[in-house]
Amino acid sequence: MAYIIRRIILLIVTMALVSLITFAVFQVMPGDPIRIMLGPDADEVQIETLTKKLGLDQPLHIQYFDWVGGLLTGDLGQSIRFSKPVSELVIDRLPVTISLTIMTLTLVVLVAIPLGIFVAKRKNKLSDVVFSSVTQLGMAIPSFWLGMLLILYLGMNFSFFSVSGYVPWSTSIVGALGALLLPAMTIAIPQIAVKFRYVRNAILEQLQLDYVRTVRSKGITEKFVMYKHVLRNSMIPILTIFGLITAEVVAGTIIVEQVFALPGIGQLLITSISYRDFPLVQGIVIYITFVVVFINFLVDILYSILDPRIRLS
Amino acid sequence: MKKNKRWFMFISLMLVCVLLISACSGEDGATPSTDAPGEDVKEVRDEIKVRINSDPDFLDPHLATASISFQMILNMFEGLLSPNTDGSLKPAIAESFELSDDGLTYTFNIRDNVTFHNGEPVTVEDIQYTFERLMGTNSGEPLSSNFDKVASMEAPDADTFVITLTEPNTNFLYSLTALEAAIVPASNDDQHNDNPIGTGPFKFVSYSPGVDLVLEKNEDYWNAELPHLNKVTFAFQSDDQSALMALQAGEYDLTSVPAHRIPEVENDFKLEYQQNNSSLIITFNEENKPFDDVKVRQAVNFALSKSDIIDSVYSGYATELGSNMSPAMGKFYLEGLQDTYVNDIEKAKELLAEAGYPDGFKTKLTVSSHNVMYTNVAQVAAENLKQIGIDVEIDVVEWGIWLDRVYRGRDYEMTAIDLTGRPSAYDILNDYISTNDAENFFRFNNAEFDQVMADVLLEPDVEKQVALYQRAQEILAEEAAAVYIADYQVVWAMDSALEGFNMYPFFFLDMSELRFTE
Amino acid sequence: MQSPQVNKEPSTKALEDQLLEVNGLKTNFYIGKGKVVQAVDDVSFSIRKGETVALVGESGSGKSITSLSIIRLIPSPPGKIVEGSIRLEGKELLTLSEDEMCKVRGNDIGMIFQEPMTSLDPVFTIGNQIAESLMKHKKLKKSAAYKEAIELLKIVGFARAEEVIKEYPHQLSGGMRQRVMIAIAMSCNPKLLIADEPTTALDVTVQAQILNLMVEMKDKFQSSILLITHDMGVVAEVADRVLVMYGGQIVEEAPVRDLFIDTMHPYTTALLKSIPNIDVDLKRLDSILGTAPPAHDFPRGCRFAARCKHVMEKCLEENPTLVEIKPNHKVRCHLYEHQGGLYSE
Amino acid sequence: MNERDKLLEIKNLKKYFPNKAVPFKSKASQVKAVDGVSFDVFKGETLGIVGESGSGKSTLGRTILRLLDPTDGEIIFEGNNLEKLSNRQLHRYRKHMQMVFQDPFASLNPRMRVKDLVGEPLALQKTLSKAEQAKQVLDIVEKVGLTKGSLSKFPHEFSGGQRQRIGIARVLSMNPKLIIADEPVSALDVSVQSQVLNLMMDLQDEFKLTYLFISHDLSVVKHISDRVGVMYLGRIVEIGPKSNIYVNPLHPYTQALLSSIPVANFDVKKEKIQLEGEPPSTSNPPPGCTFHTRCPHAFDRCKIERPELVEQSTGQYVACHLYNAETTNDESSKNDKNSILVV
């Protein structure tokens, strides 16, 4: 209980800090949201009317405290750029980003772990060396470029893959898969290329440990040794890494959503920053902070599920 | 084993989460693109997906100002009049009008069978409401300065609407198109942005920020023959590369294509080249040294090679200009001005020396980063200007900063920008340049130009108007108000089965006559 | 796994009561750069049914590798059994397939290791880890295996066995974990229990308990024990027969009493003298000078020669063979060769 | 024996650690690693401290050296109470007390050559010329039985026994009065262990060193020590001359401990005292005598009252109610004895 309270306090402090930093950045960033939105063709009269109407004539710190005030009542405010409530915009886009994140993580887990095991079993053999080289390559690939490649080779040749836009799961599961698979692969492939190495090393490290010898001495076959004991134990360090990549994946979605025209949080964030949409930026930043802290929390809980030493201490 | 149970619980929990999330996404959204070419066999397609670079600023036509918004929403709205593809006007909600001899009173005859998308007929009260809203009569929040000189408005009967001006304005009719004054229903007050209702050939279905704007056929459109399409989806995609791929994958039916990528699409898609009436310029802050001196501006004009820029930035798909006015404006355009400053380095050096800068000078060219076009132009220009000793530092800034610093703050030396096309010759020449325009960021100041622009508003005779507009163009060229480089073409690539693609001298993707032929 | 070259000649002591016969065992480690560590070099010995044999040596002498070779758990690579024969009740272990070997491990041979703190899998319950063996070898159902596990825990001295099966290793002390290890090793009534330094990491008072328990278990299950240790005290108290290893080879083999009273090999002698004895007051300990030679670079002659007080010229030239000097007392030393004829064939 | 010079006096020393595993709890959950320990160390002697894991013997050594801050109690070195010294003075006294660790490798900088490892303390504190320094380093290195050639080698090039020699050389170069050796030979092979023990004894004679020798190995402690203290759960349960402790142990724990040692003696079978269970946790020690949970002679009083160290024979003190039953009648004499804990 105390642990959960501490977590919640940490979450609140982090969110407050992040929002303050965002505020500070906006303080020094030039650019008037109304003008950016309307462009040079706007009628001055109209700009004046709108600025007043949206309260943007107020100094930024007043806007900030208004926003904080709203936040305390659960109101994230109104987006300037889209003339819609921030919460509505964020919630509309959540399914996309969350689906993409979960799909990416699933891909990473489903590929990196078996691949890591595969390579660990063949330590220092040819396949191990080959995959290590692939790692180097994987780390060097920029994700937008990889996205383009995937679009060119998969998107263009298989109508199953969609190269642009999003189809909600409720409309068509196949459509949603088609829309998300390429972007998920785009984020996942470099992650897999790097992370399977960690899995390999975690497993190799476990294989060195005394308990493995004990298990073997009981006459347990190598398959069981690997999948029941070693893998389960390796999950603890692996989980740490996967907790970390979640943040990287969320960051990855920002670029990939641009490339694939996916209407997710990342795309919204970029738009909101370039349009100086202060309430929207704050809303998204709060959301992302929440997600990252929440995932860390989840990882901690998973730790305790996996590791009785944590659970029972 | 107990641990397996715990794992199972965890995995099911995750699954439930995913399902819940996806269920929330629910309701609407685009259907999957099962309409890939070749898949449907017989039926002629009646739905189209058009790629647009970014979201509209507002759906409320009175709030919207970005040209990109009108590109879409003009399909939903009409004014009393409508622009034609050649820059002239045609009747719309007003069937006809009369102008009094003193040029002050406009009497509009309202078309009978026009209804709003919500089924209500258009009444003179709605028209009255529209103009009052724009003028801020009741709210005190004016949304346009176009109607400052309106003396009165009245509706003597249900089919007639009369507007009286305080002084003649030959450009006034251009304020009555949907670009400036879309007629909207009074009953929809306060909801124009969330649920836009107009009288145009298409009606609003949904808008998902960052995703798309969906319109559908207005079955009760007063012109019974139009439109042809049942559904139009404007999908937002800012990245040209991705858009091109989506076009090739059959997910988009229509998109603009950067000129240098035309070879990739010209075999499989139908291309249309829109002379879009926008002028790419490099201009100066003419209040400060050295650009307050006309000789310096002329020297820059002589030094810059328009053809270099057109070739390198637009792959040749552009027309050289001599002033703001583009050949797209037909008779208003003065032919020949583009040759006022033919690339001549010696001449440029001479002028610079006369102005007191025999060794040139250092300056800064500030451009926005939101379109690579500006940076590309700036690089060519900097190369050109180096030849006459002008050392140009290129400063690339964010669009918001450009607007703040250059456009509004006028805190700059040189900049490159394109001025969006307008249907009205007056607007093209007056905006940004005339000293009575608040948007004069060049700080151009020429008494004769201002006089000509004032005279033209009072001149009822069209031929004489043309003469005045042409004089204005001459002044801009002579005074080297800017380096008028080119009207670049927007190249549209579309499904080859599409027909009826109309092009206007401003940003408008007219969907009303568009249809698939097979 | 490539099967090593097997000595086909029949065991000289193919007696009925022989449980384990190790013959000419040779295990190498290939540590790169062409270096070969001869961790176990031509080791032969046997264990009778019900007998406790101690394998004594300092670190690096090859005693642990010998035990791991027997159950074929040498980390491979880099280790490899290159020669020899290991027979359990006459059945050659080195030629068994990995699957068949798995049926021997835990079933015919149980093993206890030195590090009770780390030798149990930290994420599974005690019950699970005991039952795993039972389910594999005795083909018990899960519930039956757990029931049996509780019985085993009671036998090894857990009063609250029902609770302990639900606990995790970290909840137990070192001594308790070693009891669990014994329970696991004994779960399938193995014929041979290999205990690799089972009490080294434990406190003296606990060590005594564990040694007692092992002896009890041996009697109860009628197993034999191969006890690997460096503690001469433990050897004296528990073992019937002793094998002393040095430099990967057995240098002396004798019944426990003989070894202590009629010590032959200079290394064994020095070893015994260098240990402080609680019952004997010595002003100074005898110590063996120098250190053991590196296992990847043994000298040509006797491996102990460089540290031996009685070193002769011959010792530097020729490595002596293990010769039976007295009944059941063998030694690998040139000093005894002149009297060796009696018992060496 | 009072005339003997006390080098070090420890009075009621306590070292408690917060128990991190139990958050939000009061002092009750402290780990009492050292719980009221008092003894003296005389000049030139070796005091052995034996105990099983968790008995607090290592913590005791570290606390005396002030590597850990004591929770309570006094440490008096050559008559100076270390608690009352300023930091600078403390620093000076610390030089007189040095520690030899179980794992010499962990305490030797792997990137330093032997000559620098050994010479570093010399360079710091003495006004010697380079040549004199080098000579002194060589002297010390040869004293501990290493060759001149080893001077320019790195620690990893040595075996465990040799590393322990380097560790000892390094300590010797500080010219200490007291060396606290914490399990100095338990990581070594038996043959090497005897070399190091012999070395330590030789050095003691030569340099008039005083040792506090901490080990779990009763045989080793017996061999090297003059007096022996037995620790159990943070307390000293018995302390006295080696001959008394090993021949006539009084405390039931000491007795059990001694009888548990496996020995090679085939003629006389020793009677074994088998202790049940393992030592309880220091974070939750039993009340009264901490040994009562395992003691074959425990009676009611043991569960309630903590026994104090009482002298039973010359220099042999035992903390056990079995022996001071009679003193309970005479409260005053008992208190008297408690005030002078050590000889």
mmCIF file with all atom_site columns, C-alpha atoms in Angstrom, chain D residues 3 5 38 47 81 88 91 113 145 151 163 168 208 253 271 320 336 339:
data_model
loop_
_atom_site.group_PDB
_atom_site.id
_atom_site.type_symbol
_atom_site.label_atom_id
_atom_site.label_alt_id
_atom_site.label_comp_id
_atom_site.label_asym_id
_atom_site.label_entity_id
_atom_site.label_seq_id
_atom_site.pdbx_PDB_ins_code
_atom_site.Cartn_x
_atom_site.Cartn_y
_atom_site.Cartn_z
_atom_site.occupancy
_atom_site.B_iso_or_equiv
_atom_site.pdbx_formal_charge
_atom_site.auth_seq_id
_atom_site.auth_comp_id
_atom_site.auth_asym_id
_atom_site.auth_atom_id
_atom_site.pdbx_PDB_model_num
ATOM 1  C CA . GLU D 1 3   ? 50.256 -5.525  34.558 1.00 0.00 ? 3   GLU D CA 1
ATOM 2  C CA . ASP D 1 5   ? 49.789 -3.548  28.628 1.00 0.00 ? 5   ASP D CA 1
ATOM 3  C CA . SER D 1 38  ? 33.577 -5.866  25.700 1.00 0.00 ? 38  SER D CA 1
ATOM 4  C CA . LEU D 1 47  ? 43.254 -12.660 20.178 1.00 0.00 ? 47  LEU D CA 1
ATOM 5  C CA . ASN D 1 81  ? 39.060 6.954   23.327 1.00 0.00 ? 81  ASN D CA 1
ATOM 6  C CA . ARG D 1 88  ? 42.657 14.232  12.159 1.00 0.00 ? 88  ARG D CA 1
ATOM 7  C CA . HIS D 1 91  ? 43.187 9.429   11.036 1.00 0.00 ? 91  HIS D CA 1
ATOM 8  C CA . ARG D 1 113 ? 51.936 -2.884  -9.637 1.00 0.00 ? 113 ARG D CA 1
ATOM 9  C CA . GLY D 1 145 ? 58.152 -14.298 0.957  1.00 0.00 ? 145 GLY D CA 1
ATOM 10 C CA . LEU D 1 151 ? 57.613 -6.042  -7.734 1.00 0.00 ? 151 LEU D CA 1
ATOM 11 C CA . ARG D 1 163 ? 47.935 -12.092 -3.205 1.00 0.00 ? 163 ARG D CA 1
ATOM 12 C CA . ILE D 1 168 ? 49.993 -8.345  4.236  1.00 0.00 ? 168 ILE D CA 1
ATOM 13 C CA . LYS D 1 208 ? 55.997 -7.199  17.748 1.00 0.00 ? 208 LYS D CA 1
ATOM 14 C CA . TYR D 1 253 ? 27.919 -23.383 22.631 1.00 0.00 ? 253 TYR D CA 1
ATOM 15 C CA . GLU D 1 271 ? 31.492 -37.666 22.150 1.00 0.00 ? 271 GLU D CA 1
ATOM 16 C CA . CYS D 1 320 ? 26.034 -18.540 30.902 1.00 0.00 ? 320 CYS D CA 1
ATOM 17 C CA . ASP D 1 336 ? 31.388 -5.914  40.929 1.00 0.00 ? 336 ASP D CA 1
ATOM 18 C CA . SER D 1 339 ? 32.311 -3.707  36.175 1.00 0.00 ? 339 SER D CA 1
#
